[in-house]
PDB file of C-alpha atoms and ligand atoms in Angstrom:
ATOM      1  CA  MET A 179      -0.018  -0.008  -0.010  1.00  0.00           C
ATOM      2  CA  ILE A 180       1.429   3.406  -0.990  1.00  0.00           C
ATOM      3  CA  GLY A 181       1.202   6.146   1.675  1.00  0.00           C
ATOM      4  CA  SER A 182      -0.991   9.179   0.854  1.00  0.00           C
ATOM      5  CA  GLN A 183       1.982  11.564   0.773  1.00  0.00           C
ATOM      6  CA  PHE A 184       3.687   9.336  -1.827  1.00  0.00           C
ATOM      7  CA  LYS A 185       0.447   9.089  -3.822  1.00  0.00           C
ATOM      8  CA  ASP A 186       0.267  12.886  -3.850  1.00  0.00           C
ATOM      9  CA  ILE A 187       3.842  13.234  -5.192  1.00  0.00           C
ATOM     10  CA  ILE A 188       3.297  10.498  -7.751  1.00  0.00           C
ATOM     11  CA  SER A 189       0.099  12.120  -8.934  1.00  0.00           C
ATOM     12  CA  ARG A 190       1.840  15.556  -9.262  1.00  0.00           C
ATOM     13  CA  LEU A 191       4.802  14.100 -11.109  1.00  0.00           C
ATOM     14  CA  SER A 192       2.663  12.023 -13.466  1.00  0.00           C
ATOM     15  CA  ARG A 193       1.178  15.270 -14.800  1.00  0.00           C
ATOM     16  CA  LEU A 194       4.568  16.408 -16.056  1.00  0.00           C
ATOM     17  CA  PRO A 195       5.339  16.184 -19.786  1.00  0.00           C
ATOM     18  CA  GLY A 196       6.702  12.815 -20.776  1.00  0.00           C
ATOM     19  CA  LEU A 197       5.799  11.100 -17.477  1.00  0.00           C
ATOM     20  CA  GLY A 198       2.881   8.786 -16.758  1.00  0.00           C
ATOM     21  CA  PRO A 199       1.879   7.152 -13.415  1.00  0.00           C
ATOM     22  CA  ARG A 200       4.264   4.213 -13.911  1.00  0.00           C
ATOM     23  CA  SER A 201       7.364   6.327 -14.658  1.00  0.00           C
ATOM     24  CA  ALA A 202       6.358   8.756 -11.851  1.00  0.00           C
ATOM     25  CA  ARG A 203       6.260   5.834  -9.355  1.00  0.00           C
ATOM     26  CA  ARG A 204       9.684   4.670 -10.486  1.00  0.00           C
ATOM     27  CA  LEU A 205      11.031   8.240 -10.247  1.00  0.00           C
ATOM     28  CA  VAL A 206       9.679   8.711  -6.690  1.00  0.00           C
ATOM     29  CA  LEU A 207      11.137   5.379  -5.560  1.00  0.00           C
ATOM     30  CA  PHE A 208      14.491   6.257  -7.107  1.00  0.00           C
ATOM     31  CA  LEU A 209      14.486   9.666  -5.358  1.00  0.00           C
ATOM     32  CA  LEU A 210      13.595   8.045  -2.022  1.00  0.00           C
ATOM     33  CA  LYS A 211      16.448   5.584  -2.337  1.00  0.00           C
ATOM     34  CA  ASN A 212      18.918   8.408  -3.186  1.00  0.00           C
ATOM     35  CA  ARG A 213      17.814  11.067  -0.743  1.00  0.00           C
ATOM     36  CA  GLN A 214      21.244  12.563  -0.014  1.00  0.00           C
ATOM     37  CA  ASN A 215      22.990  12.571  -3.370  1.00  0.00           C
ATOM     38  CA  ILE A 216      20.022  13.207  -5.715  1.00  0.00           C
ATOM     39  CA  LEU A 217      16.830  14.243  -3.908  1.00  0.00           C
ATOM     40  CA  LEU A 218      18.328  17.018  -1.676  1.00  0.00           C
ATOM     41  CA  PRO A 219      20.410  18.667  -4.508  1.00  0.00           C
ATOM     42  CA  LEU A 220      17.309  18.462  -6.751  1.00  0.00           C
ATOM     43  CA  ILE A 221      15.169  20.186  -4.106  1.00  0.00           C
ATOM     44  CA  ASP A 222      17.827  22.931  -3.789  1.00  0.00           C
ATOM     45  CA  SER A 223      18.021  23.397  -7.589  1.00  0.00           C
ATOM     46  CA  LEU A 224      14.230  23.555  -7.981  1.00  0.00           C
ATOM     47  CA  LYS A 225      13.994  26.004  -5.094  1.00  0.00           C
ATOM     48  CA  ALA A 226      16.708  28.229  -6.640  1.00  0.00           C
ATOM     49  CA  ILE A 227      14.900  28.166 -10.011  1.00  0.00           C
ATOM     50  CA  HIS A 228      11.588  29.025  -8.344  1.00  0.00           C
ATOM     51  CA  GLU A 229      13.136  31.935  -6.471  1.00  0.00           C
ATOM     52  CA  ASN A 230      15.376  33.347  -9.206  1.00  0.00           C
ATOM     53  CA  ILE A 231      13.980  32.593 -12.618  1.00  0.00           C
ATOM     54  CA  LYS A 232      13.018  35.626 -14.745  1.00  0.00           C
ATOM     55  CA  THR A 233      11.489  36.186 -18.143  1.00  0.00           C
ATOM     56  CA  CYS A 234      13.822  38.270 -20.342  1.00  0.00           C
ATOM     57  CA  SER A 235      12.179  41.663 -20.998  1.00  0.00           C
ATOM     58  CA  ILE A 236      13.747  41.760 -24.435  1.00  0.00           C
ATOM     59  CA  CYS A 237      13.305  38.305 -25.968  1.00  0.00           C
ATOM     60  CA  HIS A 238      11.048  36.425 -23.406  1.00  0.00           C
ATOM     61  CA  ASN A 239      13.700  33.760 -22.823  1.00  0.00           C
ATOM     62  CA  LEU A 240      13.930  32.263 -19.292  1.00  0.00           C
ATOM     63  CA  ASP A 241      17.084  32.933 -17.290  1.00  0.00           C
ATOM     64  CA  ILE A 242      18.219  33.981 -13.812  1.00  0.00           C
ATOM     65  CA  GLU A 243      19.167  37.421 -15.227  1.00  0.00           C
ATOM     66  CA  ASP A 244      17.158  40.002 -17.139  1.00  0.00           C
ATOM     67  CA  PRO A 245      18.250  40.656 -19.944  1.00  0.00           C
ATOM     68  CA  CYS A 246      19.051  36.986 -20.501  1.00  0.00           C
ATOM     69  CA  PHE A 247      22.412  35.438 -21.391  1.00  0.00           C
ATOM     70  CA  VAL A 248      21.633  35.596 -25.157  1.00  0.00           C
ATOM     71  CA  CYS A 249      20.640  39.249 -25.160  1.00  0.00           C
ATOM     72  CA  VAL A 250      23.830  40.346 -23.346  1.00  0.00           C
ATOM     73  CA  ASP A 251      26.166  38.098 -25.424  1.00  0.00           C
ATOM     74  CA  HIS A 252      28.213  40.462 -27.580  1.00  0.00           C
ATOM     75  CA  LYS A 253      29.224  37.558 -29.857  1.00  0.00           C
ATOM     76  CA  LYS A 254      25.567  37.249 -30.973  1.00  0.00           C
ATOM     77  CA  SER A 255      24.932  39.267 -34.060  1.00  0.00           C
ATOM     78  CA  GLU A 256      22.425  42.115 -34.020  1.00  0.00           C
ATOM     79  CA  THR A 257      21.801  41.546 -37.744  1.00  0.00           C
ATOM     80  CA  ILE A 258      19.845  38.274 -37.479  1.00  0.00           C
ATOM     81  CA  LEU A 259      16.739  37.610 -35.454  1.00  0.00           C
ATOM     82  CA  CYS A 260      15.336  34.132 -35.005  1.00  0.00           C
ATOM     83  CA  ILE A 261      11.693  33.772 -34.006  1.00  0.00           C
ATOM     84  CA  VAL A 262      10.840  30.612 -32.038  1.00  0.00           C
ATOM     85  CA  ALA A 263       7.702  29.355 -30.280  1.00  0.00           C
ATOM     86  CA  ASP A 264       9.215  28.369 -26.976  1.00  0.00           C
ATOM     87  CA  VAL A 265      12.309  28.531 -24.759  1.00  0.00           C
ATOM     88  CA  SER A 266      13.026  24.874 -25.486  1.00  0.00           C
ATOM     89  CA  ASP A 267      13.559  25.848 -29.130  1.00  0.00           C
ATOM     90  CA  ILE A 268      16.335  28.232 -28.093  1.00  0.00           C
ATOM     91  CA  TRP A 269      17.935  25.358 -26.126  1.00  0.00           C
ATOM     92  CA  ALA A 270      17.711  23.088 -29.211  1.00  0.00           C
ATOM     93  CA  ILE A 271      19.177  25.679 -31.587  1.00  0.00           C
ATOM     94  CA  GLU A 272      21.923  26.639 -29.123  1.00  0.00           C
ATOM     95  CA  ARG A 273      22.825  22.918 -28.772  1.00  0.00           C
ATOM     96  CA  SER A 274      23.307  22.762 -32.545  1.00  0.00           C
ATOM     97  CA  GLN A 275      25.770  25.715 -32.415  1.00  0.00           C
ATOM     98  CA  THR A 276      24.659  26.783 -35.911  1.00  0.00           C
ATOM     99  CA  PHE A 277      23.027  30.110 -35.129  1.00  0.00           C
ATOM    100  CA  LYS A 278      24.880  33.211 -33.954  1.00  0.00           C
ATOM    101  CA  GLY A 279      22.111  35.821 -33.791  1.00  0.00           C
ATOM    102  CA  ARG A 280      19.344  36.961 -31.404  1.00  0.00           C
ATOM    103  CA  TYR A 281      16.065  35.215 -30.518  1.00  0.00           C
ATOM    104  CA  HIS A 282      12.479  36.200 -29.920  1.00  0.00           C
ATOM    105  CA  VAL A 283      10.195  33.730 -28.058  1.00  0.00           C
ATOM    106  CA  LEU A 284       6.512  33.872 -29.054  1.00  0.00           C
ATOM    107  CA  GLY A 285       5.385  31.920 -26.020  1.00  0.00           C
ATOM    108  CA  GLY A 286       3.448  29.298 -28.007  1.00  0.00           C
ATOM    109  CA  LEU A 287       1.737  28.741 -31.341  1.00  0.00           C
ATOM    110  CA  LEU A 288      -1.716  29.767 -32.574  1.00  0.00           C
ATOM    111  CA  SER A 289      -4.170  26.941 -31.944  1.00  0.00           C
ATOM    112  CA  VAL A 290      -7.900  26.782 -32.461  1.00  0.00           C
ATOM    113  CA  SER A 291      -8.224  23.608 -30.378  1.00  0.00           C
ATOM    114  CA  GLU A 292      -6.341  25.112 -27.444  1.00  0.00           C
ATOM    115  CA  GLY A 293      -7.894  28.539 -27.924  1.00  0.00           C
ATOM    116  CA  ILE A 294      -4.558  30.406 -28.413  1.00  0.00           C
ATOM    117  CA  ALA A 295      -5.157  33.677 -30.263  1.00  0.00           C
ATOM    118  CA  PRO A 296      -2.522  36.106 -31.745  1.00  0.00           C
ATOM    119  CA  SER A 297      -3.030  38.486 -28.813  1.00  0.00           C
ATOM    120  CA  GLN A 298      -1.705  35.800 -26.405  1.00  0.00           C
ATOM    121  CA  LEU A 299       1.580  35.502 -28.241  1.00  0.00           C
ATOM    122  CA  ASN A 300       4.496  37.976 -28.002  1.00  0.00           C
ATOM    123  CA  ILE A 301       3.830  39.425 -31.487  1.00  0.00           C
ATOM    124  CA  GLU A 302       3.370  43.057 -30.450  1.00  0.00           C
ATOM    125  CA  SER A 303       6.747  43.030 -28.616  1.00  0.00           C
ATOM    126  CA  LEU A 304       8.259  41.320 -31.679  1.00  0.00           C
ATOM    127  CA  LEU A 305       7.125  44.204 -33.943  1.00  0.00           C
ATOM    128  CA  ASN A 306       8.455  46.768 -31.490  1.00  0.00           C
ATOM    129  CA  ARG A 307      11.763  44.925 -31.330  1.00  0.00           C
ATOM    130  CA  ILE A 308      12.058  44.841 -35.129  1.00  0.00           C
ATOM    131  CA  SER A 309      11.415  48.579 -35.123  1.00  0.00           C
ATOM    132  CA  HIS A 310      14.389  49.100 -32.772  1.00  0.00           C
ATOM    133  CA  MET A 311      16.658  46.693 -34.710  1.00  0.00           C
ATOM    134  CA  GLN A 312      15.565  47.850 -38.171  1.00  0.00           C
ATOM    135  CA  ASN A 313      18.780  49.718 -39.059  1.00  0.00           C
ATOM    136  CA  SER A 314      21.033  46.779 -38.346  1.00  0.00           C
ATOM    137  CA  LEU A 315      18.640  43.901 -39.150  1.00  0.00           C
ATOM    138  CA  GLN A 316      19.457  41.903 -42.266  1.00  0.00           C
ATOM    139  CA  GLU A 317      17.467  38.728 -41.800  1.00  0.00           C
ATOM    140  CA  ILE A 318      14.532  37.401 -39.713  1.00  0.00           C
ATOM    141  CA  ILE A 319      14.399  33.610 -39.497  1.00  0.00           C
ATOM    142  CA  ILE A 320      11.044  32.189 -38.540  1.00  0.00           C
ATOM    143  CA  ALA A 321      11.868  28.789 -36.921  1.00  0.00           C
ATOM    144  CA  LEU A 322       8.572  27.179 -36.054  1.00  0.00           C
ATOM    145  CA  ASN A 323       7.356  23.608 -36.017  1.00  0.00           C
ATOM    146  CA  ALA A 324       6.370  22.002 -39.321  1.00  0.00           C
ATOM    147  CA  THR A 325       2.810  21.499 -38.015  1.00  0.00           C
ATOM    148  CA  ILE A 326      -0.497  23.183 -38.939  1.00  0.00           C
ATOM    149  CA  GLU A 327      -0.183  25.395 -35.817  1.00  0.00           C
ATOM    150  CA  GLY A 328       3.423  26.292 -36.678  1.00  0.00           C
ATOM    151  CA  GLN A 329       2.652  27.150 -40.292  1.00  0.00           C
ATOM    152  CA  THR A 330      -0.493  29.122 -39.393  1.00  0.00           C
ATOM    153  CA  THR A 331       1.523  31.132 -36.860  1.00  0.00           C
ATOM    154  CA  LEU A 332       4.256  31.669 -39.502  1.00  0.00           C
ATOM    155  CA  HIS A 333       1.760  33.213 -41.956  1.00  0.00           C
ATOM    156  CA  VAL A 334       0.268  35.474 -39.289  1.00  0.00           C
ATOM    157  CA  ILE A 335       3.751  36.733 -38.339  1.00  0.00           C
ATOM    158  CA  VAL A 336       4.865  37.274 -41.917  1.00  0.00           C
ATOM    159  CA  ASN A 337       1.655  39.255 -42.624  1.00  0.00           C
ATOM    160  CA  ALA A 338       2.121  41.344 -39.475  1.00  0.00           C
ATOM    161  CA  ILE A 339       5.712  42.172 -40.416  1.00  0.00           C
ATOM    162  CA  HIS A 340       4.795  43.105 -43.967  1.00  0.00           C
ATOM    163  CA  GLU A 341       1.901  45.210 -42.739  1.00  0.00           C
ATOM    164  CA  LYS A 342       4.029  47.204 -40.251  1.00  0.00           C
ATOM    165  CA  PHE A 343       7.257  47.452 -42.291  1.00  0.00           C
ATOM    166  CA  THR A 344       6.078  48.090 -45.824  1.00  0.00           C
ATOM    167  CA  ASP A 345       9.469  48.796 -47.386  1.00  0.00           C
ATOM    168  CA  HIS A 346      11.904  46.878 -45.144  1.00  0.00           C
ATOM    169  CA  ASN A 347      15.488  46.016 -46.074  1.00  0.00           C
ATOM    170  CA  PHE A 348      15.743  42.712 -44.231  1.00  0.00           C
ATOM    171  CA  ASN A 349      14.999  39.238 -45.584  1.00  0.00           C
ATOM    172  CA  ILE A 350      12.381  37.036 -43.998  1.00  0.00           C
ATOM    173  CA  THR A 351      13.278  33.305 -44.169  1.00  0.00           C
ATOM    174  CA  THR A 352      12.065  30.055 -42.703  1.00  0.00           C
ATOM    175  CA  LEU A 353      13.717  26.712 -41.989  1.00  0.00           C
ATOM    176  CA  ALA A 354      14.126  24.146 -44.831  1.00  0.00           C
ATOM    177  CA  GLN A 355      11.964  21.077 -44.810  1.00  0.00           C
ATOM    178  CA  GLY A 356      12.612  17.743 -46.434  1.00  0.00           C
ATOM    179  CA  LEU A 357      14.904  14.772 -45.954  1.00  0.00           C
ATOM    180  CA  PRO A 358      16.161  14.367 -42.385  1.00  0.00           C
ATOM    181  CA  ILE A 359      19.887  13.557 -41.895  1.00  0.00           C
ATOM    182  CA  GLY A 360      20.188   9.772 -42.206  1.00  0.00           C
ATOM    183  CA  GLY A 361      16.658   9.567 -43.596  1.00  0.00           C
ATOM    184  CA  GLU A 362      15.687   6.772 -45.999  1.00  0.00           C
ATOM    185  CA  LEU A 363      13.141   7.576 -48.682  1.00  0.00           C
ATOM    186  CA  ASP A 364      11.180   4.358 -48.010  1.00  0.00           C
ATOM    187  CA  TYR A 365      10.508   5.435 -44.427  1.00  0.00           C
ATOM    188  CA  LEU A 366       9.475   9.019 -44.990  1.00  0.00           C
ATOM    189  CA  ASP A 367       5.867  10.106 -44.579  1.00  0.00           C
ATOM    190  CA  ASP A 368       4.096  11.466 -47.670  1.00  0.00           C
ATOM    191  CA  GLY A 369       4.222  15.100 -46.477  1.00  0.00           C
ATOM    192  CA  THR A 370       7.950  15.067 -45.880  1.00  0.00           C
ATOM    193  CA  LEU A 371       8.693  13.361 -49.216  1.00  0.00           C
ATOM    194  CA  TRP A 372       6.401  15.815 -51.021  1.00  0.00           C
ATOM    195  CA  THR A 373       8.184  18.817 -49.386  1.00  0.00           C
ATOM    196  CA  ALA A 374      11.614  17.308 -50.184  1.00  0.00           C
ATOM    197  CA  PHE A 375      10.606  17.014 -53.824  1.00  0.00           C
ATOM    198  CA  SER A 376       9.085  20.465 -54.121  1.00  0.00           C
ATOM    199  CA  ARG A 377      12.104  22.150 -52.473  1.00  0.00           C
ATOM    200  CA  ARG A 378      14.837  20.185 -54.251  1.00  0.00           C
ATOM    201  CA  HIS A 379      18.289  21.818 -54.814  1.00  0.00           C
ATOM    202  CA  ASN A 380      19.928  22.558 -58.135  1.00  0.00           C
ATOM    203  CA  LEU A 381      23.317  20.829 -58.383  1.00  0.00           C
ATOM    204  CA  ASN A 382      24.436  22.440 -61.721  1.00  0.00           C
ATOM    205  CA  ALA A 383      26.478  25.151 -60.015  1.00  0.00           C
ATOM    206  CA  ALA A 384      28.424  22.736 -57.762  1.00  0.00           C
TER     207      ALA A 384
HETATM  208 ZN1   ZN B 698      16.820  37.812 -23.832  1.00  0.00          ZN
END
Protein backbone atom coordinates (compact mmCIF):
# COMPACT_ATOMS: atom_id res chain seq x y z
CA MET A 1 0.00 0.00 0.00
CA ILE A 2 1.43 3.38 -0.99
CA GLY A 3 1.21 6.14 1.67
CA SER A 4 -0.99 9.17 0.86
CA GLN A 5 1.99 11.57 0.73
CA PHE A 6 3.68 9.33 -1.84
CA LYS A 7 0.44 9.09 -3.81
CA ASP A 8 0.28 12.89 -3.84
CA ILE A 9 3.86 13.24 -5.17
CA ILE A 10 3.31 10.50 -7.76
CA SER A 11 0.09 12.13 -8.92
CA ARG A 12 1.82 15.54 -9.27
CA LEU A 13 4.82 14.09 -11.12
CA SER A 14 2.66 12.01 -13.46
CA ARG A 15 1.15 15.26 -14.78
CA LEU A 16 4.58 16.43 -16.04
CA PRO A 17 5.33 16.19 -19.79
CA GLY A 18 6.71 12.80 -20.77
CA LEU A 19 5.80 11.11 -17.46
CA GLY A 20 2.90 8.79 -16.75
CA PRO A 21 1.88 7.16 -13.43
CA ARG A 22 4.28 4.22 -13.92
CA SER A 23 7.36 6.33 -14.65
CA ALA A 24 6.35 8.75 -11.85
CA ARG A 25 6.26 5.83 -9.38
CA ARG A 26 9.70 4.67 -10.50
CA LEU A 27 11.03 8.22 -10.24
CA VAL A 28 9.70 8.71 -6.68
CA LEU A 29 11.13 5.38 -5.57
CA PHE A 30 14.51 6.27 -7.12
CA LEU A 31 14.52 9.66 -5.35
CA LEU A 32 13.60 8.05 -2.02
CA LYS A 33 16.45 5.59 -2.34
CA ASN A 34 18.90 8.39 -3.21
CA ARG A 35 17.84 11.09 -0.75
CA GLN A 36 21.26 12.56 0.00
CA ASN A 37 22.99 12.57 -3.36
CA ILE A 38 20.02 13.20 -5.70
CA LEU A 39 16.83 14.25 -3.90
CA LEU A 40 18.33 17.00 -1.71
CA PRO A 41 20.41 18.67 -4.50
CA LEU A 42 17.32 18.44 -6.74
CA ILE A 43 15.16 20.18 -4.10
CA ASP A 44 17.82 22.92 -3.79
CA SER A 45 18.01 23.38 -7.58
CA LEU A 46 14.22 23.55 -7.97
CA LYS A 47 13.97 26.02 -5.08
CA ALA A 48 16.71 28.21 -6.65
CA ILE A 49 14.91 28.14 -10.01
CA HIS A 50 11.60 29.01 -8.35
CA GLU A 51 13.14 31.96 -6.50
CA ASN A 52 15.41 33.34 -9.22
CA ILE A 53 13.97 32.59 -12.64
CA LYS A 54 13.04 35.63 -14.73
CA THR A 55 11.50 36.18 -18.14
CA CYS A 56 13.80 38.28 -20.31
CA SER A 57 12.16 41.66 -20.97
CA ILE A 58 13.75 41.78 -24.44
CA CYS A 59 13.30 38.30 -25.96
CA HIS A 60 11.04 36.43 -23.42
CA ASN A 61 13.69 33.75 -22.82
CA LEU A 62 13.93 32.27 -19.29
CA ASP A 63 17.08 32.93 -17.28
CA ILE A 64 18.21 33.98 -13.81
CA GLU A 65 19.18 37.41 -15.24
CA ASP A 66 17.14 39.99 -17.14
CA PRO A 67 18.25 40.65 -19.92
CA CYS A 68 19.05 36.98 -20.50
CA PHE A 69 22.42 35.44 -21.39
CA VAL A 70 21.65 35.59 -25.15
CA CYS A 71 20.63 39.24 -25.15
CA VAL A 72 23.82 40.34 -23.34
CA ASP A 73 26.15 38.11 -25.41
CA HIS A 74 28.22 40.45 -27.58
CA LYS A 75 29.21 37.56 -29.86
CA LYS A 76 25.57 37.24 -30.97
CA SER A 77 24.92 39.26 -34.08
CA GLU A 78 22.39 42.10 -34.04
CA THR A 79 21.80 41.54 -37.75
CA ILE A 80 19.84 38.27 -37.48
CA LEU A 81 16.72 37.62 -35.43
CA CYS A 82 15.34 34.10 -35.00
CA ILE A 83 11.68 33.78 -34.01
CA VAL A 84 10.84 30.62 -32.02
CA ALA A 85 7.71 29.33 -30.30
CA ASP A 86 9.22 28.36 -26.97
CA VAL A 87 12.31 28.54 -24.76
CA SER A 88 13.02 24.85 -25.47
CA ASP A 89 13.54 25.83 -29.13
CA ILE A 90 16.33 28.24 -28.08
CA TRP A 91 17.93 25.38 -26.13
CA ALA A 92 17.72 23.09 -29.20
CA ILE A 93 19.18 25.69 -31.58
CA GLU A 94 21.93 26.65 -29.12
CA ARG A 95 22.84 22.94 -28.77
CA SER A 96 23.32 22.74 -32.55
CA GLN A 97 25.77 25.72 -32.41
CA THR A 98 24.67 26.79 -35.90
CA PHE A 99 23.03 30.12 -35.13
CA LYS A 100 24.87 33.24 -33.94
CA GLY A 101 22.08 35.81 -33.79
CA ARG A 102 19.34 36.95 -31.42
CA TYR A 103 16.06 35.23 -30.54
CA HIS A 104 12.47 36.20 -29.92
CA VAL A 105 10.20 33.75 -28.07
CA LEU A 106 6.53 33.89 -29.07
CA GLY A 107 5.38 31.92 -26.02
CA GLY A 108 3.45 29.29 -28.01
CA LEU A 109 1.74 28.74 -31.34
CA LEU A 110 -1.69 29.76 -32.58
CA SER A 111 -4.16 26.97 -31.93
CA VAL A 112 -7.90 26.77 -32.47
CA SER A 113 -8.24 23.60 -30.39
CA GLU A 114 -6.33 25.10 -27.45
CA GLY A 115 -7.89 28.55 -27.92
CA ILE A 116 -4.58 30.40 -28.41
CA ALA A 117 -5.15 33.68 -30.28
CA PRO A 118 -2.54 36.10 -31.75
CA SER A 119 -3.02 38.49 -28.81
CA GLN A 120 -1.73 35.79 -26.43
CA LEU A 121 1.59 35.51 -28.25
CA ASN A 122 4.50 37.97 -28.00
CA ILE A 123 3.83 39.42 -31.47
CA GLU A 124 3.39 43.07 -30.42
CA SER A 125 6.76 43.05 -28.62
CA LEU A 126 8.27 41.34 -31.68
CA LEU A 127 7.13 44.18 -33.95
CA ASN A 128 8.45 46.77 -31.49
CA ARG A 129 11.75 44.94 -31.34
CA ILE A 130 12.04 44.82 -35.13
CA SER A 131 11.42 48.60 -35.13
CA HIS A 132 14.39 49.10 -32.80
CA MET A 133 16.64 46.70 -34.71
CA GLN A 134 15.56 47.85 -38.16
CA ASN A 135 18.76 49.72 -39.07
CA SER A 136 21.03 46.77 -38.34
CA LEU A 137 18.64 43.91 -39.14
CA GLN A 138 19.46 41.89 -42.27
CA GLU A 139 17.43 38.72 -41.77
CA ILE A 140 14.52 37.41 -39.73
CA ILE A 141 14.41 33.61 -39.50
CA ILE A 142 11.03 32.17 -38.53
CA ALA A 143 11.88 28.80 -36.95
CA LEU A 144 8.56 27.20 -36.05
CA ASN A 145 7.32 23.61 -36.00
CA ALA A 146 6.36 22.01 -39.32
CA THR A 147 2.81 21.50 -38.01
CA ILE A 148 -0.50 23.17 -38.93
CA GLU A 149 -0.19 25.38 -35.82
CA GLY A 150 3.41 26.29 -36.68
CA GLN A 151 2.67 27.14 -40.28
CA THR A 152 -0.49 29.13 -39.40
CA THR A 153 1.54 31.14 -36.88
CA LEU A 154 4.26 31.67 -39.51
CA HIS A 155 1.75 33.21 -41.95
CA VAL A 156 0.26 35.48 -39.28
CA ILE A 157 3.74 36.74 -38.33
CA VAL A 158 4.87 37.28 -41.92
CA ASN A 159 1.66 39.25 -42.62
CA ALA A 160 2.10 41.33 -39.45
CA ILE A 161 5.72 42.17 -40.39
CA HIS A 162 4.79 43.10 -43.97
CA GLU A 163 1.91 45.22 -42.73
CA LYS A 164 4.02 47.22 -40.26
CA PHE A 165 7.26 47.44 -42.29
CA THR A 166 6.07 48.12 -45.82
CA ASP A 167 9.48 48.79 -47.38
CA HIS A 168 11.90 46.88 -45.16
CA ASN A 169 15.48 46.02 -46.09
CA PHE A 170 15.73 42.70 -44.22
CA ASN A 171 14.99 39.24 -45.59
CA ILE A 172 12.37 37.01 -44.00
CA THR A 173 13.27 33.32 -44.16
CA THR A 174 12.03 30.05 -42.70
CA LEU A 175 13.73 26.73 -42.02
CA ALA A 176 14.13 24.18 -44.83
CA GLN A 177 11.97 21.08 -44.79
CA GLY A 178 12.60 17.74 -46.40
CA LEU A 179 14.91 14.76 -45.98
CA PRO A 180 16.18 14.37 -42.40
CA ILE A 181 19.88 13.55 -41.90
CA GLY A 182 20.19 9.78 -42.20
CA GLY A 183 16.65 9.57 -43.60
CA GLU A 184 15.70 6.78 -46.00
CA LEU A 185 13.13 7.56 -48.71
CA ASP A 186 11.17 4.38 -48.04
CA TYR A 187 10.52 5.40 -44.42
CA LEU A 188 9.46 9.02 -45.01
CA ASP A 189 5.85 10.10 -44.58
CA ASP A 190 4.09 11.47 -47.67
CA GLY A 191 4.21 15.09 -46.50
CA THR A 192 7.96 15.06 -45.88
CA LEU A 193 8.67 13.37 -49.21
CA TRP A 194 6.39 15.83 -51.03
CA THR A 195 8.18 18.80 -49.39
CA ALA A 196 11.60 17.31 -50.19
CA PHE A 197 10.61 17.02 -53.85
CA SER A 198 9.08 20.48 -54.11
CA ARG A 199 12.10 22.16 -52.45
CA ARG A 200 14.84 20.19 -54.25
CA HIS A 201 18.28 21.81 -54.80
CA ASN A 202 19.93 22.57 -58.13
CA LEU A 203 23.32 20.84 -58.39
CA ASN A 204 24.41 22.45 -61.69
CA ALA A 205 26.48 25.15 -60.02
CA ALA A 206 28.42 22.74 -57.75
ZN1 LIG B 1 16.80 37.83 -23.84
